[in-house]
Tab-separated table of C-alpha atoms in Angstrom:
chain	number	residue	atom	x	y	z
A	17	MET	CA	12.087	2.493	33.409
A	18	TYR	CA	10.410	-0.685	34.597
A	19	LEU	CA	7.123	0.464	33.187
A	20	ALA	CA	8.703	1.369	29.864
A	21	VAL	CA	10.248	-2.081	29.474
A	22	GLY	CA	7.135	-3.842	30.688
A	23	ARG	CA	4.931	-2.080	28.177
A	24	GLY	CA	7.288	-2.237	25.184
A	25	ARG	CA	9.433	-4.824	23.412
A	26	PRO	CA	11.796	-6.964	25.542
A	27	PRO	CA	15.433	-5.838	24.971
A	28	ASP	CA	16.705	-9.199	23.702
A	29	GLY	CA	13.694	-10.878	22.159
A	30	PRO	CA	10.901	-10.512	19.633
A	31	ALA	CA	7.758	-8.601	20.314
A	32	PRO	CA	5.309	-10.606	22.410
A	33	THR	CA	2.308	-12.087	20.656
A	34	ARG	CA	-0.869	-10.328	21.761
A	35	ILE	CA	-3.546	-12.787	22.789
A	36	PRO	CA	-7.011	-11.355	22.225
A	37	PRO	CA	-9.482	-11.663	25.090
A	38	PRO	CA	-11.876	-14.568	24.765
A	39	ALA	CA	-15.041	-13.669	22.913
A	40	ARG	CA	-18.285	-13.830	24.784
A	41	PRO	CA	-20.206	-16.864	23.466
A	42	ALA	CA	-23.231	-16.015	21.399
A	43	GLY	CA	-25.516	-17.745	23.870
A	44	ARG	CA	-24.163	-15.591	26.696
A	45	ARG	CA	-25.040	-12.208	25.257
A	46	ARG	CA	-26.943	-10.137	27.739
A	47	LEU	CA	-29.324	-8.559	25.248
A	48	THR	CA	-30.182	-9.515	21.694
A	49	GLY	CA	-31.742	-7.586	18.878
A	50	THR	CA	-34.976	-9.500	19.486
A	51	VAL	CA	-35.259	-8.148	23.035
A	52	VAL	CA	-34.674	-4.572	21.877
A	53	ALA	CA	-37.061	-4.918	18.918
A	54	LEU	CA	-39.795	-6.320	21.155
A	55	GLY	CA	-39.190	-3.413	23.514
A	56	ALA	CA	-39.767	-1.011	20.624
A	57	VAL	CA	-43.002	-2.802	19.706
A	58	SER	CA	-44.198	-2.594	23.298
A	59	LEU	CA	-43.230	1.072	23.533
A	60	VAL	CA	-45.391	2.046	20.566
A	61	THR	CA	-48.223	-0.306	21.506
A	62	ASP	CA	-48.295	0.945	25.073
A	63	ILE	CA	-48.757	4.501	23.857
A	64	SER	CA	-51.873	3.163	22.149
A	65	SER	CA	-53.208	1.158	25.087
A	66	GLU	CA	-52.372	3.647	27.838
A	67	MET	CA	-54.108	6.448	25.969
A	68	VAL	CA	-57.312	4.449	26.393
A	69	THR	CA	-56.514	3.223	29.905
A	70	ALA	CA	-55.828	6.766	31.101
A	71	VAL	CA	-59.210	8.121	30.022
A	72	LEU	CA	-61.320	4.996	30.498
A	73	PRO	CA	-62.304	5.598	34.164
A	74	LEU	CA	-63.406	9.147	33.343
A	75	TYR	CA	-65.151	8.066	30.173
A	76	LEU	CA	-67.095	5.325	31.933
A	77	VAL	CA	-67.790	6.856	35.353
A	78	LEU	CA	-67.997	10.587	34.666
A	79	GLY	CA	-68.797	10.602	30.957
A	80	LEU	CA	-71.309	7.734	30.822
A	81	GLY	CA	-72.374	7.801	34.486
A	82	LEU	CA	-71.628	4.171	35.374
A	83	SER	CA	-71.718	3.163	39.048
A	84	PRO	CA	-68.589	1.922	40.865
A	85	LEU	CA	-69.992	-1.615	40.667
A	86	GLN	CA	-70.457	-1.345	36.896
A	87	PHE	CA	-67.000	0.159	36.503
A	88	GLY	CA	-65.573	-2.589	38.697
A	89	PHE	CA	-67.062	-5.182	36.389
A	90	LEU	CA	-65.700	-3.498	33.261
A	91	ASP	CA	-62.307	-2.817	34.865
A	92	GLY	CA	-62.047	-6.425	35.946
A	93	LEU	CA	-63.078	-7.493	32.455
A	94	TYR	CA	-60.509	-5.141	30.913
A	95	ASN	CA	-57.699	-6.486	33.065
A	96	GLY	CA	-58.763	-10.072	33.663
A	97	VAL	CA	-60.459	-11.476	30.561
A	98	THR	CA	-57.002	-12.142	29.129
A	99	ALA	CA	-56.779	-14.997	31.605
A	100	PHE	CA	-59.133	-17.085	29.488
A	101	VAL	CA	-57.178	-16.767	26.255
A	102	ARG	CA	-53.559	-16.643	27.430
A	103	LEU	CA	-53.343	-20.404	27.561
A	104	ALA	CA	-54.611	-20.691	24.005
A	105	GLY	CA	-52.096	-18.107	22.779
A	106	GLY	CA	-49.188	-19.652	24.651
A	107	HIS	CA	-50.043	-23.170	23.548
A	108	ALA	CA	-50.460	-22.135	19.909
A	109	ALA	CA	-47.049	-20.438	19.937
A	110	ASP	CA	-45.414	-23.541	21.443
A	111	ARG	CA	-47.208	-25.977	19.157
A	112	TRP	CA	-46.390	-24.179	15.924
A	113	GLN	CA	-43.145	-22.545	17.067
A	114	ARG	CA	-44.565	-19.367	15.525
A	115	HIS	CA	-44.273	-16.981	18.406
A	116	ARG	CA	-44.201	-13.822	16.282
A	117	LEU	CA	-47.262	-14.822	14.251
A	118	VAL	CA	-49.346	-15.533	17.353
A	119	ALA	CA	-48.172	-12.380	19.096
A	120	GLY	CA	-48.843	-10.294	15.979
A	121	THR	CA	-52.392	-11.629	15.759
A	122	GLY	CA	-53.009	-10.439	19.304
A	123	TYR	CA	-51.510	-7.019	18.646
A	124	ALA	CA	-53.645	-6.597	15.524
A	125	LEU	CA	-56.870	-7.562	17.323
A	126	SER	CA	-56.246	-5.073	20.127
A	127	THR	CA	-55.550	-2.356	17.569
A	128	VAL	CA	-58.806	-2.894	15.688
A	129	CYS	CA	-60.805	-2.874	18.924
A	130	LYS	CA	-59.801	0.743	19.622
A	131	LEU	CA	-62.163	1.675	16.815
A	132	GLY	CA	-64.815	-0.599	18.362
A	133	LEU	CA	-64.991	1.732	21.357
A	134	LEU	CA	-66.172	4.468	19.007
A	135	LEU	CA	-69.060	2.352	17.792
A	136	ALA	CA	-70.087	1.140	21.259
A	137	GLY	CA	-71.467	4.489	22.393
A	138	SER	CA	-72.977	4.357	25.887
A	139	SER	CA	-74.121	0.740	25.608
A	140	THR	CA	-72.623	-1.282	28.457
A	141	PRO	CA	-72.910	-4.612	26.559
A	142	ALA	CA	-71.216	-3.104	23.495
A	143	LEU	CA	-68.494	-1.543	25.630
A	144	SER	CA	-68.014	-4.880	27.364
A	145	ALA	CA	-67.649	-6.636	24.015
A	146	ALA	CA	-65.108	-4.096	22.718
A	147	LEU	CA	-63.049	-4.209	25.908
A	148	ALA	CA	-63.226	-7.990	26.021
A	149	ALA	CA	-61.995	-8.279	22.428
A	150	ASP	CA	-59.177	-5.840	23.167
A	151	ARG	CA	-58.105	-7.916	26.168
A	152	VAL	CA	-58.356	-11.113	24.121
A	153	GLY	CA	-55.749	-9.605	21.836
A	154	LYS	CA	-53.556	-8.745	24.802
A	155	GLY	CA	-53.959	-12.231	26.205
A	156	VAL	CA	-52.983	-13.875	22.931
A	157	ARG	CA	-49.834	-11.798	22.464
A	158	THR	CA	-48.332	-11.559	25.943
A	159	ALA	CA	-47.082	-15.106	26.540
A	160	PRO	CA	-45.495	-15.561	23.064
A	161	ARG	CA	-43.787	-12.188	23.409
A	162	ASP	CA	-42.378	-12.987	26.851
A	163	ALA	CA	-41.337	-16.433	25.638
A	164	LEU	CA	-39.375	-14.808	22.807
A	165	ILE	CA	-37.536	-12.688	25.376
A	166	SER	CA	-36.861	-15.683	27.630
A	167	LEU	CA	-35.664	-17.929	24.817
A	168	ASN	CA	-33.350	-15.275	23.388
A	169	CYS	CA	-31.514	-14.470	26.618
A	170	ASP	CA	-29.333	-16.410	29.011
A	171	GLU	CA	-31.149	-17.459	32.186
A	172	ARG	CA	-28.807	-15.538	34.472
A	173	ASP	CA	-29.605	-12.281	32.641
A	174	LEU	CA	-33.378	-12.675	32.401
A	175	GLY	CA	-34.071	-10.097	35.090
A	176	ARG	CA	-32.116	-7.479	33.184
A	177	ALA	CA	-33.648	-8.438	29.843
A	178	PHE	CA	-37.195	-8.201	31.167
A	179	GLY	CA	-36.251	-5.006	32.988
A	180	VAL	CA	-35.064	-3.398	29.748
A	181	HIS	CA	-38.181	-4.555	27.915
A	182	ARG	CA	-40.476	-3.300	30.673
A	183	ALA	CA	-38.612	0.013	30.784
A	184	MET	CA	-39.223	0.547	27.073
A	185	ASP	CA	-42.815	-0.602	27.538
A	186	THR	CA	-43.205	1.905	30.366
A	187	THR	CA	-41.810	4.706	28.246
A	188	GLY	CA	-44.861	4.170	26.066
A	189	ALA	CA	-47.026	4.063	29.194
A	190	MET	CA	-45.679	7.501	30.123
A	191	LEU	CA	-46.248	8.970	26.679
A	192	GLY	CA	-49.755	7.519	26.316
A	193	PRO	CA	-51.431	9.597	29.070
A	194	LEU	CA	-49.581	12.691	27.852
A	195	VAL	CA	-50.949	12.216	24.350
A	196	ALA	CA	-54.443	11.578	25.749
A	197	PHE	CA	-54.190	14.701	27.936
A	198	ALA	CA	-53.094	16.805	24.967
A	199	ILE	CA	-55.934	15.514	22.798
A	200	LEU	CA	-58.591	16.103	25.474
A	201	TRP	CA	-57.224	19.567	26.153
A	202	ALA	CA	-57.117	20.505	22.466
A	203	THR	CA	-60.495	19.006	21.525
A	204	VAL	CA	-62.498	19.724	24.701
A	205	ASP	CA	-63.094	16.179	25.930
A	206	ALA	CA	-63.382	14.522	22.502
A	207	TYR	CA	-62.894	10.920	23.568
A	208	ASP	CA	-63.428	9.684	20.010
A	209	ALA	CA	-60.247	11.504	18.931
A	210	VAL	CA	-58.318	9.635	21.640
A	211	PHE	CA	-59.559	6.308	20.302
A	212	VAL	CA	-58.627	7.153	16.689
A	213	VAL	CA	-55.085	8.243	17.553
A	214	SER	CA	-54.730	5.147	19.739
A	215	PHE	CA	-55.628	2.996	16.728
A	216	CYS	CA	-52.886	4.643	14.643
A	217	PHE	CA	-50.198	3.941	17.244
A	218	GLY	CA	-51.359	0.347	17.570
A	219	LEU	CA	-51.077	-0.148	13.825
A	220	LEU	CA	-47.511	1.170	13.891
A	221	GLY	CA	-46.619	-1.370	16.579
A	222	VAL	CA	-47.885	-4.244	14.431
A	223	LEU	CA	-45.756	-3.058	11.499
A	224	ILE	CA	-42.611	-2.865	13.661
A	225	LEU	CA	-43.225	-6.371	15.004
A	226	PHE	CA	-43.337	-8.033	11.599
A	227	ALA	CA	-40.497	-5.933	10.214
A	228	CYS	CA	-37.953	-6.337	13.031
A	229	VAL	CA	-38.687	-9.485	15.069
A	230	PRO	CA	-37.727	-13.004	13.845
A	231	GLY	CA	-40.652	-15.260	13.060
A	232	ARG	CA	-39.610	-18.189	15.239
A	233	ALA	CA	-38.433	-18.654	18.795
A	234	ALA	CA	-34.741	-18.949	19.556
A	235	ALA	CA	-34.459	-22.720	19.466
A	236	PRO	CA	-37.071	-25.391	18.972
A	237	ALA	CA	-36.610	-27.864	21.784
A	238	ARG	CA	-38.258	-30.725	19.885
A	239	ALA	CA	-36.397	-33.002	17.559
A	240	PRO	CA	-37.280	-32.636	13.869
A	241	GLY	CA	-40.433	-34.572	13.073
A	242	ALA	CA	-41.434	-34.942	16.726
A	243	ALA	CA	-45.085	-34.350	17.538
A	244	ALA	CA	-46.008	-31.160	19.337
A	245	ALA	CA	-47.099	-31.514	22.942
A	246	PRO	CA	-50.873	-31.283	23.452
A	247	LEU	CA	-52.411	-28.662	25.704
A	248	ARG	CA	-52.682	-31.102	28.580
A	249	GLU	CA	-48.877	-31.245	28.691
A	250	THR	CA	-48.822	-27.515	29.412
A	251	LEU	CA	-51.436	-27.974	32.135
A	252	ARG	CA	-49.280	-30.706	33.660
A	253	LEU	CA	-46.692	-28.069	34.472
A	254	PHE	CA	-48.758	-27.598	37.613
A	255	HIS	CA	-47.228	-30.870	38.827
A	256	VAL	CA	-43.713	-29.356	38.728
A	257	PRO	CA	-43.179	-28.389	42.405
A	258	ALA	CA	-41.284	-25.133	41.869
A	259	PHE	CA	-43.620	-23.936	39.126
A	260	ARG	CA	-46.705	-24.880	41.146
A	261	ARG	CA	-45.548	-22.801	44.110
A	262	ILE	CA	-44.789	-19.794	41.914
A	263	LEU	CA	-48.174	-20.094	40.188
A	264	ILE	CA	-50.125	-20.344	43.452
A	265	THR	CA	-48.248	-17.363	44.878
A	266	ALA	CA	-48.922	-15.185	41.826
A	267	THR	CA	-52.619	-16.111	41.886
A	268	MET	CA	-52.983	-15.420	45.606
A	269	LEU	CA	-51.323	-12.018	45.419
A	270	GLY	CA	-53.394	-11.161	42.338
A	271	LEU	CA	-56.523	-11.608	44.487
A	272	ALA	CA	-55.439	-8.568	46.520
A	273	GLY	CA	-54.367	-6.460	43.535
A	274	VAL	CA	-56.891	-3.658	43.068
A	275	GLY	CA	-57.060	-2.396	39.477
A	276	ASP	CA	-55.094	0.714	38.584
A	277	GLY	CA	-58.228	2.541	37.486
A	278	PHE	CA	-59.727	2.179	40.949
A	279	LEU	CA	-56.546	3.399	42.651
A	280	TYR	CA	-56.436	6.496	40.470
A	281	LEU	CA	-60.141	7.141	41.059
A	282	VAL	CA	-59.606	6.947	44.822
A	283	LEU	CA	-56.642	9.289	44.574
A	284	GLN	CA	-58.623	11.718	42.418
A	285	LYS	CA	-61.424	11.795	44.993
A	286	ARG	CA	-58.982	12.269	47.882
A	287	LEU	CA	-57.278	15.164	46.088
A	288	GLY	CA	-60.384	16.723	44.535
A	289	LEU	CA	-58.420	16.759	41.292
A	290	ASP	CA	-59.904	18.441	38.236
A	291	VAL	CA	-61.100	16.001	35.604
A	292	GLU	CA	-58.756	17.184	32.857
A	293	TYR	CA	-55.710	16.329	34.965
A	294	PHE	CA	-56.819	12.790	35.722
A	295	PRO	CA	-54.997	11.214	32.726
A	296	LEU	CA	-51.700	12.525	34.148
A	297	LEU	CA	-51.862	10.356	37.267
A	298	PRO	CA	-50.600	7.184	35.530
A	299	LEU	CA	-47.665	9.250	34.274
A	300	GLY	CA	-46.183	9.429	37.768
A	301	SER	CA	-46.376	5.673	38.295
A	302	ALA	CA	-44.925	5.055	34.854
A	303	GLY	CA	-42.015	7.404	35.524
A	304	VAL	CA	-41.044	5.531	38.677
A	305	TYR	CA	-41.457	2.205	36.883
A	306	LEU	CA	-39.188	3.425	34.088
A	307	LEU	CA	-36.458	4.464	36.527
A	308	LEU	CA	-36.562	1.276	38.609
A	309	ALA	CA	-37.308	-1.513	36.108
A	310	VAL	CA	-33.721	-2.118	34.960
A	311	PRO	CA	-32.009	-1.647	38.382
A	312	LEU	CA	-34.486	-3.966	40.082
A	313	GLY	CA	-34.175	-6.499	37.259
A	314	ARG	CA	-30.397	-6.541	37.630
A	315	ALA	CA	-30.734	-6.785	41.406
A	316	ALA	CA	-33.078	-9.749	40.977
A	317	ASP	CA	-30.424	-11.494	38.852
A	318	ARG	CA	-27.841	-10.979	41.604
A	319	ILE	CA	-29.729	-11.619	44.836
A	320	GLY	CA	-32.547	-13.855	43.621
A	321	ARG	CA	-35.943	-12.906	42.208
A	322	ARG	CA	-38.030	-13.882	45.231
A	323	VAL	CA	-37.045	-10.905	47.392
A	324	PRO	CA	-37.838	-8.102	44.888
A	325	TYR	CA	-41.121	-9.797	43.981
A	326	LEU	CA	-42.309	-9.884	47.597
A	327	LEU	CA	-41.031	-6.373	48.375
A	328	GLY	CA	-42.943	-5.093	45.355
A	329	HIS	CA	-46.178	-6.262	46.945
A	330	VAL	CA	-45.138	-4.607	50.194
A	331	ALA	CA	-45.013	-1.389	48.162
A	332	LEU	CA	-48.563	-2.074	46.927
A	333	LEU	CA	-49.666	-2.515	50.529
A	334	GLY	CA	-48.124	0.881	51.182
A	335	VAL	CA	-50.316	2.356	48.421
A	336	TYR	CA	-53.471	1.077	50.112
A	337	LEU	CA	-52.415	2.390	53.504
A	338	ALA	CA	-51.411	5.776	52.071
A	339	LEU	CA	-54.792	6.219	50.369
A	340	PHE	CA	-56.518	5.465	53.674
A	341	SER	CA	-54.189	7.654	55.752
A	342	PRO	CA	-54.751	11.314	56.747
A	343	VAL	CA	-51.949	12.409	54.394
A	344	ALA	CA	-53.297	14.788	51.751
A	345	GLY	CA	-52.240	17.086	48.941
A	346	TRP	CA	-49.055	16.672	46.924
A	347	PRO	CA	-47.321	14.472	49.588
A	348	LEU	CA	-50.091	11.894	49.126
A	349	THR	CA	-49.786	12.096	45.350
A	350	VAL	CA	-46.015	11.583	45.397
A	351	LEU	CA	-46.201	8.758	47.947
A	352	VAL	CA	-48.899	6.828	46.092
A	353	LEU	CA	-47.361	7.179	42.636
A	354	VAL	CA	-43.840	6.286	43.811
A	355	LEU	CA	-45.019	3.183	45.661
A	356	HIS	CA	-47.277	2.169	42.786
A	357	GLY	CA	-44.479	2.468	40.231
A	358	ALA	CA	-42.093	0.560	42.500
A	359	PHE	CA	-44.670	-2.230	42.811
A	360	TYR	CA	-44.770	-2.795	39.062
A	361	ALA	CA	-41.006	-2.449	38.611
A	362	ALA	CA	-40.363	-5.133	41.223
A	363	THR	CA	-43.015	-7.616	40.137
A	364	ASP	CA	-44.000	-7.463	36.460
A	365	GLY	CA	-40.885	-8.625	34.640
A	366	VAL	CA	-39.434	-10.276	37.748
A	367	LEU	CA	-42.300	-12.788	37.862
A	368	MET	CA	-41.579	-13.846	34.281
A	369	ALA	CA	-37.851	-14.094	35.043
A	370	LEU	CA	-38.670	-16.143	38.148
A	371	GLY	CA	-41.037	-18.603	36.488
A	372	GLY	CA	-39.587	-18.884	32.984
A	373	PRO	CA	-36.450	-20.921	33.744
A	374	VAL	CA	-38.382	-23.698	35.522
A	375	VAL	CA	-40.367	-24.400	32.326
A	376	PRO	CA	-38.923	-26.464	29.432
A	377	ALA	CA	-38.148	-24.440	26.308
A	378	ASP	CA	-40.767	-26.198	24.183
A	379	ARG	CA	-43.469	-25.190	26.681
A	380	ARG	CA	-42.078	-21.797	27.695
A	381	ALA	CA	-44.924	-19.706	26.239
A	382	GLY	CA	-47.541	-22.031	27.748
A	383	GLY	CA	-45.884	-21.923	31.159
A	384	MET	CA	-45.732	-18.156	31.126
A	385	ALA	CA	-49.361	-18.092	30.023
A	386	LEU	CA	-50.281	-20.186	33.058
A	387	LEU	CA	-48.563	-17.688	35.355
A	388	GLN	CA	-50.284	-14.765	33.661
A	389	THR	CA	-53.608	-16.603	33.766
A	390	GLY	CA	-53.421	-17.195	37.498
A	391	GLN	CA	-52.480	-13.604	38.142
A	392	GLY	CA	-55.173	-12.337	35.755
A	393	VAL	CA	-57.946	-14.386	37.342
A	394	GLY	CA	-56.927	-13.071	40.752
A	395	ARG	CA	-57.011	-9.462	39.566
A	396	LEU	CA	-60.338	-9.972	37.806
A	397	LEU	CA	-61.937	-11.136	41.051
A	398	ALA	CA	-60.180	-8.404	43.022
A	399	SER	CA	-61.566	-5.611	40.808
A	400	VAL	CA	-65.113	-6.942	40.909
A	401	LEU	CA	-65.016	-7.435	44.686
A	402	PHE	CA	-63.477	-4.020	45.298
A	403	GLY	CA	-66.161	-2.351	43.196
A	404	ALA	CA	-68.903	-4.267	44.988
A	405	VAL	CA	-67.598	-3.379	48.467
A	406	TRP	CA	-67.183	0.265	47.430
A	407	THR	CA	-70.773	0.363	46.171
A	408	VAL	CA	-72.271	-1.271	49.281
A	409	TRP	CA	-70.047	-0.087	52.160
A	410	GLY	CA	-67.996	2.770	50.772
A	411	MET	CA	-64.519	3.540	49.494
A	412	ASP	CA	-62.720	3.475	52.863
A	413	THR	CA	-64.060	0.059	53.787
A	414	ALA	CA	-62.969	-1.329	50.432
A	415	LEU	CA	-59.419	-0.016	50.967
A	416	VAL	CA	-59.172	-1.450	54.487
A	417	LEU	CA	-60.320	-4.894	53.368
A	418	ALA	CA	-57.925	-4.855	50.403
A	419	ALA	CA	-54.993	-3.916	52.650
A	420	ALA	CA	-55.873	-6.602	55.206
A	421	ALA	CA	-56.161	-9.264	52.505
A	422	LEU	CA	-52.826	-8.303	50.943
A	423	GLY	CA	-51.067	-8.341	54.320
A	424	ILE	CA	-52.296	-11.857	55.080
A	425	LEU	CA	-51.455	-13.156	51.613
A	426	LEU	CA	-47.950	-11.691	51.796
A	427	ILE	CA	-47.262	-13.778	54.884
A	428	LEU	CA	-48.413	-16.901	53.070
A	429	ALA	CA	-46.393	-15.986	49.973
A	430	ARG	CA	-43.261	-15.562	52.069
A	431	VAL	CA	-43.562	-19.205	53.085
A	432	LEU	CA	-44.766	-20.613	49.784
A	433	LEU	CA	-42.526	-18.945	47.183
A	434	PRO	CA	-39.326	-20.938	46.538
A	435	ALA	CA	-36.124	-19.031	47.275
A	436	ALA	CA	-34.133	-20.607	44.414
A	437	PRO	CA	-36.328	-22.557	41.980
A	438	SER	CA	-34.510	-25.212	39.990
A	439	PRO	CA	-34.137	-24.500	36.264
A	440	ALA	CA	-35.790	-26.799	33.792
A	441	GLY	CA	-32.457	-27.812	32.363
A	442	SER	CA	-33.172	-26.472	28.894
A	443	THR	CA	-30.539	-24.054	27.658
A	444	PRO	CA	-31.819	-21.335	25.314
A	445	VAL	CA	-29.921	-20.698	22.128
A	446	THR	CA	-29.772	-17.208	20.771
A	447	ALA	CA	-31.511	-16.698	17.468
A	448	PRO	CA	-29.927	-14.681	14.695
A	449	GLU	CA	-30.528	-10.991	15.183
A	450	PRO	CA	-32.985	-9.327	12.835
A	451	SER	CA	-31.469	-7.461	9.982
């Protein structure tokens, strides 16, 4: 009877007025249409890029007969040349407040360069030029894209937002090797077919970007008529203590980050894996990344982003040790791919969520570009050095030195990385969702 009275109309009075729950402010929404649309763009584009990435080690080392040192140079170029253009892309997006336009230019350049690989043939200089141009496109687009995510999401939810984006991105990374495997199986190692299909997927990603993503960032931080900050203002972010420590940490740990192509080549040699199954190896890492990206992003929002970022590099150290260990067969495959996927899930988007809030909104893309530049330079040097050591002293020696370097740098990073970096004090405002 008590429950019946409590839930219905009072016996001697009018019906109570129902007070609706307070609406969640627009600026507090966890995810916006921009974040989801950018995830869709990355999903399609990653199918394109990972098709090439999955077959590139085989194409260069087994197909064209390049040495480990030559492959190390090209792999470092493929993964690290973006460092020299990220700043330009980030600064251009901040200066013009045209984040979509700058990002779209980068996506389009990378798409066209897939066809350039067809024309390069076996010429190492031509291959280097095509790969460099492709990475220029990636460098131009990455910082404006991540700035769009950061500026369209509340700071406390950045880990989740980047986790969702990276999960969609990784879905494409899983599909890319599958498509490459299917093409190679159906066409008997026709690498040119892989490059053509990759171009088509890249073109679709560009179309989605301009159709579904707003042209400007969430909120211009400058007053109307105010002059845009010159590039030197972005470089002065190094003088911000919290940002400087994050940047140095990312660069240091990048120096011990062996390229994915090398790790998969080592695993293939340890397993004696048939060539046609090689493109499937990245699929395992991508699957783990897909499963863990959102949970680890949400955990980073709750407990702080420093801990997942450092633990992710502990997982990478585990990859090196596993490849050097006596473990063999499918247990080695599972262990390496799980640890490798966990490394990316705990570090990729988390680094952007960690560094973004300490950068003012009007320099957000430039600040993220600085972080990506430091990390990219480190990985460029790491790939070249790993290839050189492998060529001179062998694969096992290269793995031992990489593991030792990462262990030492992790200790330094534990001391250097700020536990709770102070935000820049600029509150992002959510842009209208795309129609």
